[in-house]
Coordinates of C-alpha atoms and ligand atoms in Angstrom, one line a residue:
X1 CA -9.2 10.2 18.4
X2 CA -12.3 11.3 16.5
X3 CA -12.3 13.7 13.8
X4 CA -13.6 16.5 15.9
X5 CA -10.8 16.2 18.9
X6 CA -8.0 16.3 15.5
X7 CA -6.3 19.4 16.1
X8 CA -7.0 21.6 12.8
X9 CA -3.9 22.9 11.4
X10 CA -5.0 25.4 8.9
X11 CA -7.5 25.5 6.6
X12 CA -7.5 22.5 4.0
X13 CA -4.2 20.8 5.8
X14 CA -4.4 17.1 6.6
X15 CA -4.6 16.3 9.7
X16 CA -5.3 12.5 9.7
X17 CA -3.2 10.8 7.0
X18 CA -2.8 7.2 5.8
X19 CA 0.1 5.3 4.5
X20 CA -1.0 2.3 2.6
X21 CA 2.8 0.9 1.5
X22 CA 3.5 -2.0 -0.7
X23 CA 5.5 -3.3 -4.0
X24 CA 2.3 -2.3 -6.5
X25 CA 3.5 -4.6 -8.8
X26 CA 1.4 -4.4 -10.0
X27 CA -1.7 -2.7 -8.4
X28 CA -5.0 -4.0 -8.1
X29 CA -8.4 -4.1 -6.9
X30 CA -7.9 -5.4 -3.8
X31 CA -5.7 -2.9 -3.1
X32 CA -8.0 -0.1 -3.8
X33 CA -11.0 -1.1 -1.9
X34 CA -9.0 -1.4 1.2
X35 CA -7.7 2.2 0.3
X36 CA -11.1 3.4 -0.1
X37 CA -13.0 1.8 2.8
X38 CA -10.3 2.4 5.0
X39 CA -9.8 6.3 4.1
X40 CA -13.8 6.3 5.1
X41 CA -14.1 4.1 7.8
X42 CA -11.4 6.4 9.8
X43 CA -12.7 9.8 8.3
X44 CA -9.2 9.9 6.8
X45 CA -7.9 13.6 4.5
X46 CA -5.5 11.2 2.4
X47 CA -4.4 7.8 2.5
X48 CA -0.8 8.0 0.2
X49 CA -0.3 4.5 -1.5
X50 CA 3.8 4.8 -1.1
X51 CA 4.9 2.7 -3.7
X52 CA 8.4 0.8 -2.6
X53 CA 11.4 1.4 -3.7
X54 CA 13.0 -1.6 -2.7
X55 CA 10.9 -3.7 -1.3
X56 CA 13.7 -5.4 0.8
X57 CA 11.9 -8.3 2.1
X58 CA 11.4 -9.5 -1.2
X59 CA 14.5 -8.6 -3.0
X60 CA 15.7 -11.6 -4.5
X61 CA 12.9 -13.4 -4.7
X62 CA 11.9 -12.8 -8.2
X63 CA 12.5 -9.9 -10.7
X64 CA 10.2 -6.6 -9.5
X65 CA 9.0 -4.4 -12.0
X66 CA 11.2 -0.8 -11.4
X67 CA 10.1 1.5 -9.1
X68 CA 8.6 4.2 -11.4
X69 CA 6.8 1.9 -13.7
X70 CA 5.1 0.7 -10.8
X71 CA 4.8 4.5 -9.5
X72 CA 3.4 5.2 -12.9
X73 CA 0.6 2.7 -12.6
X74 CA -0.7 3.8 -8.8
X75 CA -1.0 7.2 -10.0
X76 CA -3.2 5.7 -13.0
X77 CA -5.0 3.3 -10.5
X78 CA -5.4 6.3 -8.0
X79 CA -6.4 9.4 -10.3
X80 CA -9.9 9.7 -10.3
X81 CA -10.1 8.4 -6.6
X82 CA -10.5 11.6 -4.2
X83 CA -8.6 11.1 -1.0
X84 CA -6.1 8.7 -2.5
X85 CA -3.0 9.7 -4.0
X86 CA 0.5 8.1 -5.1
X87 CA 3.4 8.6 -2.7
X88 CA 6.6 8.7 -4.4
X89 CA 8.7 9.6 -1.3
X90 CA 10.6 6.0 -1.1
X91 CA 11.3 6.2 -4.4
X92 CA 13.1 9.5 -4.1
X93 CA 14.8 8.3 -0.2
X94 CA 16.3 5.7 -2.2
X95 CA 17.6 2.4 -1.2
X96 CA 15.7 -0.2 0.8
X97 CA 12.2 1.2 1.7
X98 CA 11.8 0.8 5.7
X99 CA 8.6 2.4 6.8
X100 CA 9.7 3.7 9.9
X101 CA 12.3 6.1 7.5
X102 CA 9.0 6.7 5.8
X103 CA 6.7 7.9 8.7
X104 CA 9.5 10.3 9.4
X105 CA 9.4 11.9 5.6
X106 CA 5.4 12.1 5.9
X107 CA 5.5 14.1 9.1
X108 CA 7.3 16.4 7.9
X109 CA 5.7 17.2 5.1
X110 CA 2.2 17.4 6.8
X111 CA 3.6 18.4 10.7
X112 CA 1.1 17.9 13.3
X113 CA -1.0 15.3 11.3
X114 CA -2.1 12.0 13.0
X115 CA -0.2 9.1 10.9
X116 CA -2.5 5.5 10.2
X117 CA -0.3 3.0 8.7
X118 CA -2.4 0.6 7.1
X119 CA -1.5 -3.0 6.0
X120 CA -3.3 -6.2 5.3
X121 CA -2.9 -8.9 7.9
X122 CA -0.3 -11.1 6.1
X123 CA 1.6 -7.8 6.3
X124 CA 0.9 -7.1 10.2
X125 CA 1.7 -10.7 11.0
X126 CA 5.2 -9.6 10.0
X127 CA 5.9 -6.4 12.0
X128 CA 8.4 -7.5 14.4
X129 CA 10.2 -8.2 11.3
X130 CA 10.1 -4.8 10.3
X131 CA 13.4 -2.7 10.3
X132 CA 13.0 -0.3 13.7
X133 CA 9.1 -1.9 14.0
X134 CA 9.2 0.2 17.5
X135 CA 9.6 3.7 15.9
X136 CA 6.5 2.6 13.6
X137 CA 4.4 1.8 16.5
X138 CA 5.7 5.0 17.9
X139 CA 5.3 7.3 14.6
X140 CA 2.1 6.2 13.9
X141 CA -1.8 4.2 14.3
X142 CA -1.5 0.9 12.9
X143 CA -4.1 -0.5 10.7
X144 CA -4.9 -3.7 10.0
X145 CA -7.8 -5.3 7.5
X146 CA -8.4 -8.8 6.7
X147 CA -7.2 -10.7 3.8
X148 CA -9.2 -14.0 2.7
X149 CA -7.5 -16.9 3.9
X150 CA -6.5 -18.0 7.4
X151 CA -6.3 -15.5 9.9
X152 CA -3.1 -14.8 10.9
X153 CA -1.7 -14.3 15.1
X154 CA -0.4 -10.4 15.5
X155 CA 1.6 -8.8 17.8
X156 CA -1.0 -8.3 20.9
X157 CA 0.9 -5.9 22.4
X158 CA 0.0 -3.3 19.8
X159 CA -3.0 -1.1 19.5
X160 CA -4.2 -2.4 16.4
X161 CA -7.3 -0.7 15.2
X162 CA -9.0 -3.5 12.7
X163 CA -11.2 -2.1 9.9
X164 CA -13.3 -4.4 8.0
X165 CA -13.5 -3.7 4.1
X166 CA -14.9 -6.6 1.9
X167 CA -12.2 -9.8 1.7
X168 CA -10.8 -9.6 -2.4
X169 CA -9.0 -12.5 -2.7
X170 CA -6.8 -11.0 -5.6
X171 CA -3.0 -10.7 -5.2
X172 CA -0.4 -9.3 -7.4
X173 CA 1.1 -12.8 -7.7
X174 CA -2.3 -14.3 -9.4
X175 CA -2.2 -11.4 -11.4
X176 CA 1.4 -11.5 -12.6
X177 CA 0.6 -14.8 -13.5
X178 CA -2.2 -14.5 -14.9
X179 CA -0.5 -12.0 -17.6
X180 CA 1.9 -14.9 -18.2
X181 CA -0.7 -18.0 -18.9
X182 CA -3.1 -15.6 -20.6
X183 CA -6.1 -15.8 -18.2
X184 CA -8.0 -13.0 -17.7
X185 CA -7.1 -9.7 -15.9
X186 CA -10.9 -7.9 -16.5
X187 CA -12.3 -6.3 -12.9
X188 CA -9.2 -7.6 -11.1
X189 CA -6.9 -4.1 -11.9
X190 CA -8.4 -0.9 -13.6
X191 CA -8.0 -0.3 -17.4
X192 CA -6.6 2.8 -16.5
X193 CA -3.8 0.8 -15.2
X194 CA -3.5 -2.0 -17.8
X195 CA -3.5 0.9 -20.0
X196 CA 0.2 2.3 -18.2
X197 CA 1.5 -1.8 -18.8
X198 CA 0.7 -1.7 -22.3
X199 CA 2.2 1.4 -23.1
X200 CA 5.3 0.9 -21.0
X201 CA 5.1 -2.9 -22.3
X202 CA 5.2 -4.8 -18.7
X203 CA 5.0 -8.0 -17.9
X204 CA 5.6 -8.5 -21.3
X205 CA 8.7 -10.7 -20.6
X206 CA 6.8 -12.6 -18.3
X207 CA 4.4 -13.5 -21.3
X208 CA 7.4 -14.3 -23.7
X209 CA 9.2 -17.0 -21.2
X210 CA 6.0 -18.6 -20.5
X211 CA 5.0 -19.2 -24.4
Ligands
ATP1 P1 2.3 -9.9 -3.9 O1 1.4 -11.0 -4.2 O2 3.3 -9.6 -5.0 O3 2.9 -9.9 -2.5 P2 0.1 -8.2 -3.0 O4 -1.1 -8.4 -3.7 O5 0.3 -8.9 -1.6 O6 1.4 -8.6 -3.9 P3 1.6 -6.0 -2.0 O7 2.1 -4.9 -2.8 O8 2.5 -7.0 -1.5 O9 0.4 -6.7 -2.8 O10 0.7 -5.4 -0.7 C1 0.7 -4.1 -0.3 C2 -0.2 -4.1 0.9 O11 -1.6 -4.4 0.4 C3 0.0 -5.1 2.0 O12 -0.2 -4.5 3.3 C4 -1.0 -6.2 1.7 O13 -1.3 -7.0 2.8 C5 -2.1 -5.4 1.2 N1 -3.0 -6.2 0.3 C6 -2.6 -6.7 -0.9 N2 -3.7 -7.3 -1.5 C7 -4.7 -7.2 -0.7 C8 -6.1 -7.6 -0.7 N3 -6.6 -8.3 -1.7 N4 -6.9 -7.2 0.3 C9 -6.4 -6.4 1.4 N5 -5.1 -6.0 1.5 C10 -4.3 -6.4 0.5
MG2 MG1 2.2 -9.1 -0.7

């Protein structure tokens, strides 16, 4: 649907809103240019970046920052971007973050707006993984953007609409590394951001165990 067929709620409501969810931990550039290019390329109000509570598909896997430190530094990465803005709605649902509960949450608190969920391909590759996958497709547009590497097979029963934003090939595990071996984090996250882990001391144990 193109901007001008969106049904116009009432003055300044959203009416075509993004959901751009993931663990943040922490965020980085790659994140935000796909954020940004995405919320243009689809004439977008908002894309929320809806920071996980838990992220259930990788609990257990390693230690992940909490939830509100890692809330705390998407609203640092996001605050002088317009059209992007921190979601904290997981966080508050509680428990394991499934984006279908999500969707439901957003709707309500923008009714009648058209819902994009937006995820890299590694991400997408996944979705019949996905707890209730079928009320996602059902809530919502999917979006899917390239991530350097190879490309991955999706699911080509969906109606995936593919946006193409310029292929960062930055992840939060390079960067989580890099703040434990010491190379540098400069243009890979914002210093707004590295200014929210050095206050609230992150990664620091990360640094410790590895000297
Ligand atoms: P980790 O390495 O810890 O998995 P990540 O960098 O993949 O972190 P996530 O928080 O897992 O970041 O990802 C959230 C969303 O952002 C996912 O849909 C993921 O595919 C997407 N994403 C992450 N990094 C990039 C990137 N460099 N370019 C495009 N999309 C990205
Ligand atoms: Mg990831």
């Amino acid at each position: 649907m193109s901007r001008a067929e969106t049904p116009q709620l009432h003055d300044g409501a959203p009416t075509r809103v993004g959901l751009f969810g993931g663990t943040f931990d922490p965020p980085h550039v790659g994140h935000l240019v796909t954020a940004i290019n995405v919320h243009h390329a689809l004439d977008l109000d908002l894309v929320i970046l809806m920071v996980a509570n838990v992220p259930w598909q990788k609990d257990g896997s390693r230690d992940i920052t909490p939830a509100e430190d890692r809330l705390a530094m998407v609203s640092a990465a996001v605050a002088a971007v317009p059209g992007l803005v921190p979601g904290r709605q997981e966080i508050d649902l509680g428990g394991n973050s499934y984006t279908a509960d999500t969707l439901r949450v957003v709707s309500q608190e923008f009714p009648g707006a058209e819902l994009f969920t937006i995820v890299g391909d590694d991400a997408a590759a996944g979705l019949h993984t996905w707890e209730r996958s079928a009320e996602v497709i059902e809530r919502s547009r999917l979006v899917v953007v390239d991530r350097p590497g190879t490309p991955v097979g999706l699911d080509e029963t969906v109606d995936w609409i593919r946006v193409e934003v310029p292929r960062l090939e930055v992840s939060s595990t390079d960067l989580r590394s890099r703040f434990s071996d010491g190379r540098p984090l400069d243009y890979l996250l914002t210093d707004a951001v590295l200014e929210v882990i050095d206050d609230r001391g992150l990664y620091l144990a990360r640094e410790q165990s590895a000297s």
